[in-house]
Coordinates of C-alpha atoms in Angstrom, one line a residue:
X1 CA 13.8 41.0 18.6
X2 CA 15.7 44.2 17.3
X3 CA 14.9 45.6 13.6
X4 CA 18.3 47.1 12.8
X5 CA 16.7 49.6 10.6
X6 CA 14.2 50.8 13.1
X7 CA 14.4 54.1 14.9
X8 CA 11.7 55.2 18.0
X9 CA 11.5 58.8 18.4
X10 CA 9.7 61.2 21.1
X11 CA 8.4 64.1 20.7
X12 CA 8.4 67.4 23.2
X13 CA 6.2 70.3 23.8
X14 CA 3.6 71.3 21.5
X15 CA 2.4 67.8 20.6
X16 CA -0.5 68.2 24.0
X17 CA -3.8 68.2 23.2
X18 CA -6.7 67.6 25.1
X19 CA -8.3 64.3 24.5
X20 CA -5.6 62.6 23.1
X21 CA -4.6 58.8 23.4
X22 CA -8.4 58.7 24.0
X23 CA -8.7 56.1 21.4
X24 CA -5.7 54.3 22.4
X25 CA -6.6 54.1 25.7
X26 CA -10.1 52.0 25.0
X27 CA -8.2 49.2 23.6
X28 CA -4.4 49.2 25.6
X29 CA -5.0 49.1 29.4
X30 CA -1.1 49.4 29.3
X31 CA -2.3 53.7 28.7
X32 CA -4.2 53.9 31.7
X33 CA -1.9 51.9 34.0
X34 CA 0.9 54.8 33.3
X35 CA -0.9 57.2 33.5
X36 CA -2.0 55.6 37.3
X37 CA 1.6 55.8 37.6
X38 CA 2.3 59.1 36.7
X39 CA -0.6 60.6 39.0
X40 CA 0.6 59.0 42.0
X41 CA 4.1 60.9 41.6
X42 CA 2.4 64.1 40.8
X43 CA -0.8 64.4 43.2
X44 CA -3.6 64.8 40.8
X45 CA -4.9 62.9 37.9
X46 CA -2.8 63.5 34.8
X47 CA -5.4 61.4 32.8
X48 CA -8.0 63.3 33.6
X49 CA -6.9 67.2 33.0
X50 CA -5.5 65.9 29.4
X51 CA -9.0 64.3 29.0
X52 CA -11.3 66.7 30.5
X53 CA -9.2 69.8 31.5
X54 CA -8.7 73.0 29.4
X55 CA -5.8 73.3 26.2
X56 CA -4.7 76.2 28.4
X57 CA -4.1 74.0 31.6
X58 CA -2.0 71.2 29.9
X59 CA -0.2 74.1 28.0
X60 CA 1.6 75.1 31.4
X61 CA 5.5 73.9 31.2
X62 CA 5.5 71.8 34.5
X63 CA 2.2 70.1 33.7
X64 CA 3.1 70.0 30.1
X65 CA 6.4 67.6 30.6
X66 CA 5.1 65.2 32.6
X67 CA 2.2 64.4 30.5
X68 CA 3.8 63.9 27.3
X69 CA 6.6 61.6 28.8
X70 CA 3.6 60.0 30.1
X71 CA 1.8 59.7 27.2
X72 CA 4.8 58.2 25.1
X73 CA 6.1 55.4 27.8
X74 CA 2.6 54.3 27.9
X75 CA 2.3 54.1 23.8
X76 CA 6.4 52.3 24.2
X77 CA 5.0 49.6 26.8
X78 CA 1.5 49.1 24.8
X79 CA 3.9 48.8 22.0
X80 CA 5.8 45.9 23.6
X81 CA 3.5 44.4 25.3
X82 CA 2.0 43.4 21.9
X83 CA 5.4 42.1 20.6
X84 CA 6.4 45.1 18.8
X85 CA 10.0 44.8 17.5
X86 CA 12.4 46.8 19.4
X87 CA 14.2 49.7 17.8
X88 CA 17.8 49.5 17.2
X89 CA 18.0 53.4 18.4
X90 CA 15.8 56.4 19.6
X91 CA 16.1 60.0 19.8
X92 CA 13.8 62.6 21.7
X93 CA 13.2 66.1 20.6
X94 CA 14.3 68.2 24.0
X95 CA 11.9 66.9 26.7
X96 CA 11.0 64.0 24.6
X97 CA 15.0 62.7 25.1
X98 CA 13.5 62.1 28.8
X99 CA 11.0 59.4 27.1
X100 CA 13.7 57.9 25.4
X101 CA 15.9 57.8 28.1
X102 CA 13.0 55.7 30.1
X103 CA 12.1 53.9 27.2
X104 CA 15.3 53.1 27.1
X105 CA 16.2 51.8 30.5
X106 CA 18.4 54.5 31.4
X107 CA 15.8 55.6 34.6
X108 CA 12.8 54.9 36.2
X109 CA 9.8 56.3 35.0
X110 CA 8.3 57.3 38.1
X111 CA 11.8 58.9 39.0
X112 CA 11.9 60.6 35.2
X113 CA 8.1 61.7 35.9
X114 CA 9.7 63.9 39.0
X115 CA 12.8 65.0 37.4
X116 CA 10.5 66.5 34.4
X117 CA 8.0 68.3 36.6
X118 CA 10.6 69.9 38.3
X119 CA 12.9 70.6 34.9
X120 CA 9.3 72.7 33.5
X121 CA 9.0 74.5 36.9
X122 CA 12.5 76.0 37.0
X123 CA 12.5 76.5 33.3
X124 CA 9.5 78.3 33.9
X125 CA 10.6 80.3 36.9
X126 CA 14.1 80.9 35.1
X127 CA 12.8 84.4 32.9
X128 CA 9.9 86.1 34.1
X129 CA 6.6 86.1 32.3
X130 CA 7.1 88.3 29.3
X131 CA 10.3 88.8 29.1
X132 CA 11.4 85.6 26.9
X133 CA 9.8 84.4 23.6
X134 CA 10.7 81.7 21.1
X135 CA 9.8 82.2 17.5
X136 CA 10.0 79.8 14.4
X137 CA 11.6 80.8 11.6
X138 CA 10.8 79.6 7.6
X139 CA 12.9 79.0 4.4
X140 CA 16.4 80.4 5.9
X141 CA 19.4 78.4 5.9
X142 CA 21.1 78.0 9.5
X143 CA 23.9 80.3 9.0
X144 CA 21.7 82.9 7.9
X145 CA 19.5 82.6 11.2
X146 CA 22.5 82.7 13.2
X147 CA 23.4 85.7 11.8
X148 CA 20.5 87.4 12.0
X149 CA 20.5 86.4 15.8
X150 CA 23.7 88.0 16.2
X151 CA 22.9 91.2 14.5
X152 CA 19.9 91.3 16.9
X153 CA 21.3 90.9 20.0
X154 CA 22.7 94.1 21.1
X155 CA 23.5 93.0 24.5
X156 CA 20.7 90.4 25.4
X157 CA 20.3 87.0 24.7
X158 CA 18.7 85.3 21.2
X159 CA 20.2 82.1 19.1
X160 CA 19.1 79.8 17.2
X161 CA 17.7 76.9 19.5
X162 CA 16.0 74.2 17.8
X163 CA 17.3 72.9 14.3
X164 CA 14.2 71.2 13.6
X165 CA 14.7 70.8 9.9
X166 CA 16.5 72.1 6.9
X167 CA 14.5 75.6 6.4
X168 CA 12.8 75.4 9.6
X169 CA 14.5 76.6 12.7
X170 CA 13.4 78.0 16.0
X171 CA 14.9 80.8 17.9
X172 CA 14.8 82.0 21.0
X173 CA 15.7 84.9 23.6
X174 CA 14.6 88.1 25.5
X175 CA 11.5 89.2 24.2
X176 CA 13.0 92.9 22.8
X177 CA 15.9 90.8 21.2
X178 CA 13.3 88.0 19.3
X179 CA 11.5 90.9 18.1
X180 CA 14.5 92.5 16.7
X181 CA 15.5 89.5 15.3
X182 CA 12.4 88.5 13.7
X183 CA 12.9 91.7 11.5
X184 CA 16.3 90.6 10.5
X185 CA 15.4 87.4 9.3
X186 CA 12.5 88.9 7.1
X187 CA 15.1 90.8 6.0
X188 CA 17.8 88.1 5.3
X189 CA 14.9 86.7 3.2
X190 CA 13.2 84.5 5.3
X191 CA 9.7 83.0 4.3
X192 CA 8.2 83.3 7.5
X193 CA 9.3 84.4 11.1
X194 CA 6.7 84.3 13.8
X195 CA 6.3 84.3 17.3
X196 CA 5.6 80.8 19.0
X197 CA 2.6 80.5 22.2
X198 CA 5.8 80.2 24.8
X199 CA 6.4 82.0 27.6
X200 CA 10.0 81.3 28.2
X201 CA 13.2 80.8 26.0
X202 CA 14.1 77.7 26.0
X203 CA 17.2 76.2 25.4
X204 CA 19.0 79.6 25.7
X205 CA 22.0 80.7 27.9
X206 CA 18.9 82.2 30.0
X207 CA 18.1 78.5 30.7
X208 CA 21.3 77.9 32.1
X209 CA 20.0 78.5 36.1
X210 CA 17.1 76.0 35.8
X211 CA 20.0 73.8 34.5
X212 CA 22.5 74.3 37.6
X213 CA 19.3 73.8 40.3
X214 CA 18.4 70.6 38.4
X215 CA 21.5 69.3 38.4
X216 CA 21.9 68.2 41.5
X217 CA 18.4 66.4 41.3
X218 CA 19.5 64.8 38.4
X219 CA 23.1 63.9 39.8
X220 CA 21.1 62.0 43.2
X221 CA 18.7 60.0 40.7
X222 CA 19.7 56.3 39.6
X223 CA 20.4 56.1 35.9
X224 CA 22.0 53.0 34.2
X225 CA 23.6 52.2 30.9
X226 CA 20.9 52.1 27.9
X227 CA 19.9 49.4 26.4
X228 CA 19.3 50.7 23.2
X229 CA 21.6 53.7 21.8
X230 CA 20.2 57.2 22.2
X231 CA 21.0 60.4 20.0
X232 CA 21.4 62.9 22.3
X233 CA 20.4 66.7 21.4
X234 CA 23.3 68.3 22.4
X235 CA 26.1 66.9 20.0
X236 CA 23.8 64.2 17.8
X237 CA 25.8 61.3 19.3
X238 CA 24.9 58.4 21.4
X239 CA 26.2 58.2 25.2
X240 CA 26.8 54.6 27.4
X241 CA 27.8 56.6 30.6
X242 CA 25.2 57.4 33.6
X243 CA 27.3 60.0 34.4
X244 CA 27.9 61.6 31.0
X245 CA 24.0 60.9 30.5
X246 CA 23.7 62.9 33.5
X247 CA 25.9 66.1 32.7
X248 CA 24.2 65.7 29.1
X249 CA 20.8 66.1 30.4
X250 CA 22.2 69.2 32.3
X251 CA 23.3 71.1 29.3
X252 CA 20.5 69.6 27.2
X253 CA 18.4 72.8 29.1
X254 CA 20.0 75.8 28.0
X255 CA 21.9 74.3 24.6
X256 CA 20.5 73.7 21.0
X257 CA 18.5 71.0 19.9
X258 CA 20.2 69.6 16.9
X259 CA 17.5 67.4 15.5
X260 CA 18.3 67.7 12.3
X261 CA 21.8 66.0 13.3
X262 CA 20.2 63.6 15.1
X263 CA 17.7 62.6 12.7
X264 CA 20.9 62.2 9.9
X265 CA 23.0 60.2 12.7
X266 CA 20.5 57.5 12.7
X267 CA 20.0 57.6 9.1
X268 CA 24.1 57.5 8.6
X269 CA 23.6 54.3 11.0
X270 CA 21.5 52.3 9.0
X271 CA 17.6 54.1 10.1
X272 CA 15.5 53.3 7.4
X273 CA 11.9 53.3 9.5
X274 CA 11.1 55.5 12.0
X275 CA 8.4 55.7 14.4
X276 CA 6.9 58.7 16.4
X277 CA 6.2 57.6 20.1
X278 CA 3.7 59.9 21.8
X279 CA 1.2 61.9 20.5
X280 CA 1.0 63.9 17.4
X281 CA 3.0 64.0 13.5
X282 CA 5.3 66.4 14.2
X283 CA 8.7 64.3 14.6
X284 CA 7.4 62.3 11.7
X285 CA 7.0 65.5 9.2
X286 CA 10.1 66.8 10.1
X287 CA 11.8 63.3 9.8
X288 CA 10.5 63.4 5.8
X289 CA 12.1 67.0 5.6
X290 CA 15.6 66.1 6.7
X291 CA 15.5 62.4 4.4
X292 CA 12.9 61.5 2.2
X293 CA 13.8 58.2 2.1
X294 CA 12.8 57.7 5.9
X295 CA 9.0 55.4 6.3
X296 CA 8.0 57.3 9.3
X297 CA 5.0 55.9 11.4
X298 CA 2.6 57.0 14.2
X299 CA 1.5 55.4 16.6
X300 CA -1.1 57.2 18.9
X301 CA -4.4 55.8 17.4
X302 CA -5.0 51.9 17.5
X303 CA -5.6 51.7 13.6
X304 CA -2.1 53.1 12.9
X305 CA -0.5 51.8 16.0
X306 CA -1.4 48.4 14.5
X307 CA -0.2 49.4 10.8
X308 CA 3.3 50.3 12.3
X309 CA 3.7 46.7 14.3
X310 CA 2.8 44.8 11.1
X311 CA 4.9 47.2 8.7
X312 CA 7.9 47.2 11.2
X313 CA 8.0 43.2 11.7
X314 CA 11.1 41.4 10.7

């Protein structure tokens, strides 16, 4: 059964921490079966480095993707394995559109669990260590951002990456040129403008050779029509074609996320509950920024996992 006003979304980096799903995984054996899964792809135990590893370990891109599209397909098949209504659309925030995608039906998730490891390596390996930064910035309209990115630029690379909310984006760059550009939005009139814990710039221009060597790993994997629609981060619009899927997940790497977009796509479609699949609030709080009339859920402890299946029944 479908709830036409439901939306499933899935978050991306950041939303790691150790221990988490701990109290999930006591009660759904569907957690520890995926995870199973997801070690036998990798070649060490996923479940236990996010359980009993260091913050600093599961911080590390490549180790970082695979476990939180781990950690959300196993929360998606607890979640229907218990009857939970299916979503009528889904969205992922950057690596979390992989989650989707699986959740989805668009790939297999041992085939998705490969495909991510690799995308963090190369996006890792794309700028050398210190020489890329991401940094959020506070209470600045878009256009302003964007301008202060292109006063800052002076020849290398920094743009506004992540629309995450109205108020709240995310840029990203060459280290010298974040720095410079942090100062310009302070300047524009920006509440805050900090520097995030990442070691590359994601969704840049200087993404754009992780892209073209995943590509043709990407191209050579199966992918099928999805079931349910998803928003895709690149232009906020749903896709039915493998093959545009494919080129979409391509550009996804070194183009903007356009949450915002994507979060006021599925409310223009009829979104009137959302639920965050995978660990973490984050999606949820930003959800309540970009439309306060969105009920957002979470679903990574059992108490509130069982709150959203009963509040989210047709």
């Amino acid at each position: 059964m479908t709830n036409a006003r439901l939306a499933f979304v899935f978050p991306g980096q950041g939303s790691q921490q150790i221990g988490m799903l701990a109290d999930a995984a006591a009660e759904f054996p569907e957690i520890h079966t995926t995870f199973s899964e997801a070690s036998d792809v990798l070649g060490y135990d996923l479940w236990d480095l996010c359980q009993n590893g260091e913050q600093a370990d599961i911080n590390l891109t490549e180790r970082t993707q695979p476990l939180l599209l781990t950690a959300s397909v196993a929360l998606y098949r607890a979640w229907c394995a218990r009857g939970g209504v299916h979503p009528a659309r889904m969205a992922g925030h950057s690596l979390g559109e992989w989650s989707a995608l699986v959740c989805a039906g668009t790939l297999a998730f041992t085939d998705a669990v490969h495909l991510v490891q690799e995308r963090g390596r190369l996006m890792q390996k794309a700028v050398p260590a210190g020489e890329g930064a991401m940094a959020a910035v506070i209470g600045l309209d878009d256009t302003a951002v964007e301008s202060a990115c292109a006063e800052a630029a002076e020849d290398e690379v920094v743009a506004a990456v992540n629309y995450n909310s109205p108020g709240q984006v995310v840029i990203a760059g060459s280290s010298a040129a974040v720095s410079r550009a942090i100062e310009a939005c302070k300047t524009a009139g920006a509440k805050r403008a900090m520097l995030l814990p990442v070691s590359a710039p994601f969704h840049t221009e200087l993404m754009r050779p992780a892209a073209e060597k995943l590509a043709a790993q990407i191209e050579s994997t199966e992918f099928h029509a999805p079931e349910i629609p998803v928003i895709h981060n690149v232009h906020a619009r749903p896709e039915s074609a493998p093959a545009a899927i494919k080129v979409l997940m391509v550009e996804q790497i070194y183009s903007p996320v356009r949450w915002t977009e994507c979060v006021q796509a599925m409310v223009a479609d009829g979104t009137g509950q959302l639920v965050e699949c995978g660990p973490g609030k984050v999606l949820a709080g930003l959800a309540k920024r970009i439309d306060r009339s969105l009920t957002c859920h979470n679903i990574d402890t059992p108490d509130q996992f069982n709150t959203a299946l009963l509040a989210t029944a047709e």
